[in-house]
């Protein structure tokens, strides 16, 4: 049985960097790279094989297509691998007044950020075993309502709540779930998330923006330490505290104990 890793959003940003690090440090036979841009995936897959000797399976997929995950499920059914690690890094955001933003694009955001993440997770868990793990890329935007980031913030609130709850459910199976809540990271995300004609990257860059490599390094360390939640800098930890996130996690622990009585 093959030991594999699966990474969505692997063509750029945190997904790409995590795919590289996982290939480097994890004992896997194969890594499945999922994203829309085929050429970037091929380039990444070739680099991974050249540098780490890990076979890469390129799966060009638009996760805004609600049927896309079913095709991945069909591949899993054929191969029947052991999934050592799943990384859900696919996602995008839009900034502006929700009523003025394109409705279809916002609906696609909900599909990619929420439904596809759920479908990927729910599908892949069935091919995991003791010691496997999941990395879910949420956001500090999940901590509280986000005016001018309304739909994106709501999607990441779903990711946070679902992933933290899932970590409790899977604990008895020794399947680890890490929920990552970064603040602004200097990736292509901010080339998509625009307000009017101006990139919002410059709003955060001087004081808040983190580099990809810094965030990925923290994610890998947190995963290896089997942490449940990662805030990627002190500011995000403070926002998490003042937004009541620790109380929400405590409530999840209490609810889990009630159900397990």
Coordinates of C-alpha atoms in Angstrom, one line a residue:
X1 CA 0.0 0.0 0.0
X2 CA 1.4 3.4 -1.0
X3 CA 1.8 6.1 1.6
X4 CA 0.8 9.3 0.0
X5 CA 0.3 13.0 0.8
X6 CA -2.4 15.2 -0.9
X7 CA -2.1 18.9 -1.2
X8 CA -4.8 21.2 -2.6
X9 CA -3.9 24.7 -3.7
X10 CA -0.5 23.3 -4.6
X11 CA 0.3 25.6 -7.5
X12 CA 1.2 28.6 -5.4
X13 CA 1.4 30.2 -2.0
X14 CA 1.3 28.1 1.2
X15 CA 0.1 25.0 -0.7
X16 CA 3.1 25.0 -2.9
X17 CA 5.6 25.6 -0.1
X18 CA 4.0 23.0 2.1
X19 CA 4.0 20.4 -0.7
X20 CA 7.8 20.9 -0.9
X21 CA 8.4 20.6 2.8
X22 CA 6.2 17.6 3.2
X23 CA 8.0 15.8 0.3
X24 CA 11.3 16.7 2.1
X25 CA 10.5 15.5 5.6
X26 CA 7.7 13.0 5.4
X27 CA 8.2 9.3 4.7
X28 CA 5.9 9.1 1.6
X29 CA 6.0 7.3 -1.7
X30 CA 3.9 9.8 -3.6
X31 CA 2.4 13.2 -3.4
X32 CA -0.8 14.3 -5.2
X33 CA -0.8 17.9 -6.3
X34 CA -4.2 19.5 -6.8
X35 CA -4.9 22.9 -8.2
X36 CA -6.2 24.6 -11.4
X37 CA -2.9 25.5 -13.1
X38 CA -1.5 22.3 -14.7
X39 CA 1.8 23.8 -15.9
X40 CA 2.7 25.0 -12.4
X41 CA 1.8 21.6 -11.0
X42 CA 4.0 19.8 -13.5
X43 CA 6.9 22.1 -12.8
X44 CA 6.5 21.6 -9.0
X45 CA 6.1 17.8 -9.4
X46 CA 9.3 17.6 -11.5
X47 CA 11.2 19.7 -8.9
X48 CA 9.9 17.5 -6.0
X49 CA 11.0 14.3 -7.8
X50 CA 14.4 15.7 -8.7
X51 CA 15.2 17.0 -5.2
X52 CA 13.5 14.4 -2.9
X53 CA 12.9 11.3 -5.1
X54 CA 9.1 11.5 -4.3
X55 CA 6.8 10.7 -7.2
X56 CA 4.3 13.4 -7.9
X57 CA 0.8 12.9 -9.3
X58 CA -0.5 16.0 -11.0
X59 CA -4.3 16.4 -10.8
X60 CA -5.4 19.7 -12.4
X61 CA -8.7 20.4 -10.8
X62 CA -11.0 23.4 -10.4
X63 CA -12.4 23.0 -6.9
X64 CA -15.1 25.5 -7.7
X65 CA -16.6 22.6 -9.6
X66 CA -18.8 20.8 -7.1
X67 CA -18.1 17.5 -8.9
X68 CA -14.4 17.8 -8.8
X69 CA -13.9 15.9 -5.5
X70 CA -15.8 12.9 -6.8
X71 CA -13.1 12.4 -9.5
X72 CA -10.5 12.5 -6.8
X73 CA -12.5 9.9 -4.8
X74 CA -12.6 7.7 -7.9
X75 CA -8.8 7.8 -8.1
X76 CA -8.6 7.0 -4.4
X77 CA -10.9 4.0 -4.9
X78 CA -8.6 2.7 -7.7
X79 CA -5.3 3.2 -5.9
X80 CA -6.5 2.6 -2.3
X81 CA -3.5 4.3 -0.7
X82 CA -2.8 5.2 2.9
X83 CA -3.0 8.9 3.2
X84 CA -0.3 10.1 5.6
X85 CA -1.2 13.7 5.3
X86 CA -3.8 15.9 3.7
X87 CA -3.3 19.7 3.3
X88 CA -6.3 21.8 2.4
X89 CA -4.6 25.0 1.2
X90 CA -6.9 25.9 -1.7
X91 CA -8.9 29.0 -1.3
X92 CA -9.4 32.7 -2.2
X93 CA -10.9 35.9 -0.9
X94 CA -12.5 39.1 -2.2
X95 CA -12.5 42.4 -0.5
X96 CA -15.3 45.0 -0.8
X97 CA -19.0 45.5 0.0
X98 CA -20.6 42.1 -0.4
X99 CA -23.6 43.4 -2.2
X100 CA -21.4 45.1 -4.8
X101 CA -19.1 42.1 -5.4
X102 CA -19.8 39.6 -8.1
X103 CA -22.3 37.1 -6.8
X104 CA -21.0 34.1 -8.7
X105 CA -17.5 34.7 -7.6
X106 CA -18.6 34.9 -4.0
X107 CA -20.6 31.7 -4.4
X108 CA -17.5 30.0 -5.9
X109 CA -15.6 31.2 -2.9
X110 CA -18.0 29.4 -0.6
X111 CA -17.7 26.3 -2.7
X112 CA -13.8 26.3 -2.8
X113 CA -13.3 27.5 0.8
X114 CA -16.0 25.4 2.5
X115 CA -17.7 22.7 0.4
X116 CA -14.6 21.4 -1.4
X117 CA -12.6 21.5 1.8
X118 CA -15.3 19.5 3.6
X119 CA -15.6 17.0 0.7
X120 CA -11.8 16.5 0.5
X121 CA -11.5 16.0 4.2
X122 CA -14.5 13.7 4.5
X123 CA -13.3 11.6 1.5
X124 CA -9.6 11.4 2.5
X125 CA -10.2 10.5 6.2
X126 CA -11.5 7.1 5.1
X127 CA -8.1 6.4 3.7
X128 CA -6.1 7.4 6.7
X129 CA -4.7 5.3 9.6
X130 CA -3.3 5.9 13.0
X131 CA -0.6 8.5 12.8
X132 CA -2.1 10.3 9.8
X133 CA -2.8 14.0 9.8
X134 CA -4.6 16.9 8.3
X135 CA -3.5 20.5 7.9
X136 CA -6.4 22.9 7.4
X137 CA -5.6 26.5 6.3
X138 CA -8.1 28.7 8.0
X139 CA -7.4 32.4 8.8
X140 CA -7.4 34.9 11.5
X141 CA -10.4 36.3 9.7
X142 CA -12.3 33.3 11.2
X143 CA -12.1 34.9 14.7
X144 CA -14.8 37.5 14.3
X145 CA -17.2 39.0 11.6
X146 CA -15.2 40.8 8.9
X147 CA -16.9 43.9 7.3
X148 CA -15.6 44.3 3.7
X149 CA -14.4 40.7 3.9
X150 CA -17.8 39.3 4.9
X151 CA -18.1 36.1 2.8
X152 CA -14.4 35.2 3.1
X153 CA -14.4 35.7 6.9
X154 CA -17.6 33.6 7.1
X155 CA -16.0 30.8 5.0
X156 CA -13.0 30.7 7.3
X157 CA -15.2 30.6 10.4
X158 CA -16.6 27.4 8.9
X159 CA -13.2 26.0 8.3
X160 CA -12.1 26.8 11.9
X161 CA -15.2 25.4 13.6
X162 CA -15.4 22.3 11.5
X163 CA -11.7 21.5 11.8
X164 CA -11.4 22.1 15.6
X165 CA -14.5 19.9 16.1
X166 CA -13.0 17.2 13.7
X167 CA -9.8 17.2 15.7
X168 CA -11.8 16.1 18.8
X169 CA -13.7 13.4 16.8
X170 CA -10.6 11.9 15.3
X171 CA -8.4 12.0 18.4
X172 CA -9.4 8.4 19.4
X173 CA -8.2 7.2 16.0
X174 CA -4.8 9.0 16.4
X175 CA -5.5 11.2 13.4
X176 CA -4.2 14.6 14.0
X177 CA -5.9 17.8 12.7
X178 CA -4.0 21.1 12.8
X179 CA -6.0 24.3 12.1
X180 CA -3.8 27.1 10.9
X181 CA -5.0 30.7 11.4
X182 CA -2.5 33.0 9.6
X183 CA -2.9 36.7 9.3
X184 CA -1.8 38.4 6.1
X185 CA 0.8 36.4 4.2
X186 CA 2.8 37.7 1.2
X187 CA 1.3 35.4 -1.4
X188 CA -0.7 35.6 -4.6
X189 CA -3.9 35.6 -2.4
X190 CA -3.6 39.4 -2.2
X191 CA -3.4 39.7 -5.9
X192 CA -6.9 38.2 -6.1
X193 CA -8.4 39.9 -3.0
X194 CA -8.7 43.5 -4.2
X195 CA -10.9 46.4 -3.2
X196 CA -11.8 48.6 -6.1
X197 CA -8.7 48.9 -8.3
X198 CA -6.1 48.8 -5.5
X199 CA -4.3 45.8 -4.1
X200 CA -4.8 45.6 -0.3
X201 CA -1.3 44.1 0.1
X202 CA 0.2 47.5 0.8
X203 CA -2.2 48.1 3.7
X204 CA -0.7 45.3 5.7
X205 CA 2.8 45.0 4.3
X206 CA 4.9 47.2 6.5
X207 CA 3.5 46.1 9.9
X208 CA 1.6 42.8 9.5
X209 CA 2.5 40.9 6.4
X210 CA 4.4 37.6 7.0
X211 CA 6.6 35.8 4.5
X212 CA 5.6 32.5 3.1
X213 CA 8.7 30.6 4.3
X214 CA 8.2 31.9 7.8
X215 CA 4.6 30.8 8.0
X216 CA 5.3 27.4 6.4
X217 CA 8.2 26.8 8.9
X218 CA 5.8 27.5 11.8
X219 CA 3.1 25.2 10.3
X220 CA 5.5 22.3 9.9
X221 CA 6.8 22.7 13.5
X222 CA 3.3 22.9 14.9
X223 CA 2.2 19.8 12.9
X224 CA 5.2 17.8 14.2
X225 CA 4.4 18.9 17.7
X226 CA 0.7 17.8 17.1
X227 CA -0.8 21.2 18.0
X228 CA -4.4 21.7 17.3
X229 CA -4.4 25.4 16.4
X230 CA -1.7 27.6 15.1
X231 CA -1.7 31.4 15.2
X232 CA 1.3 32.4 13.1
X233 CA 2.4 35.5 15.0
X234 CA 1.9 37.3 18.3
X235 CA -0.6 39.8 16.9
X236 CA -2.8 36.9 15.6
X237 CA -2.5 35.2 19.0
X238 CA -3.7 38.4 20.7
X239 CA -6.6 38.8 18.3
X240 CA -7.5 35.2 19.0
X241 CA -7.5 35.7 22.7
X242 CA -9.6 38.9 22.6
X243 CA -12.0 37.3 20.2
X244 CA -12.8 34.5 22.6
X245 CA -11.2 31.6 20.6
X246 CA -9.8 29.8 23.7
X247 CA -13.3 29.8 25.2
X248 CA -14.7 28.3 21.9
X249 CA -12.0 25.5 22.0
X250 CA -12.8 24.9 25.7
X251 CA -16.5 24.5 24.8
X252 CA -15.5 22.0 22.1
X253 CA -13.6 19.9 24.6
X254 CA -16.6 20.0 27.0
X255 CA -19.1 19.0 24.3
X256 CA -16.8 16.2 23.2
X257 CA -16.6 14.8 26.7
X258 CA -20.4 15.0 27.0
X259 CA -20.9 13.0 23.8
X260 CA -18.3 10.4 24.9
X261 CA -19.9 9.6 28.2

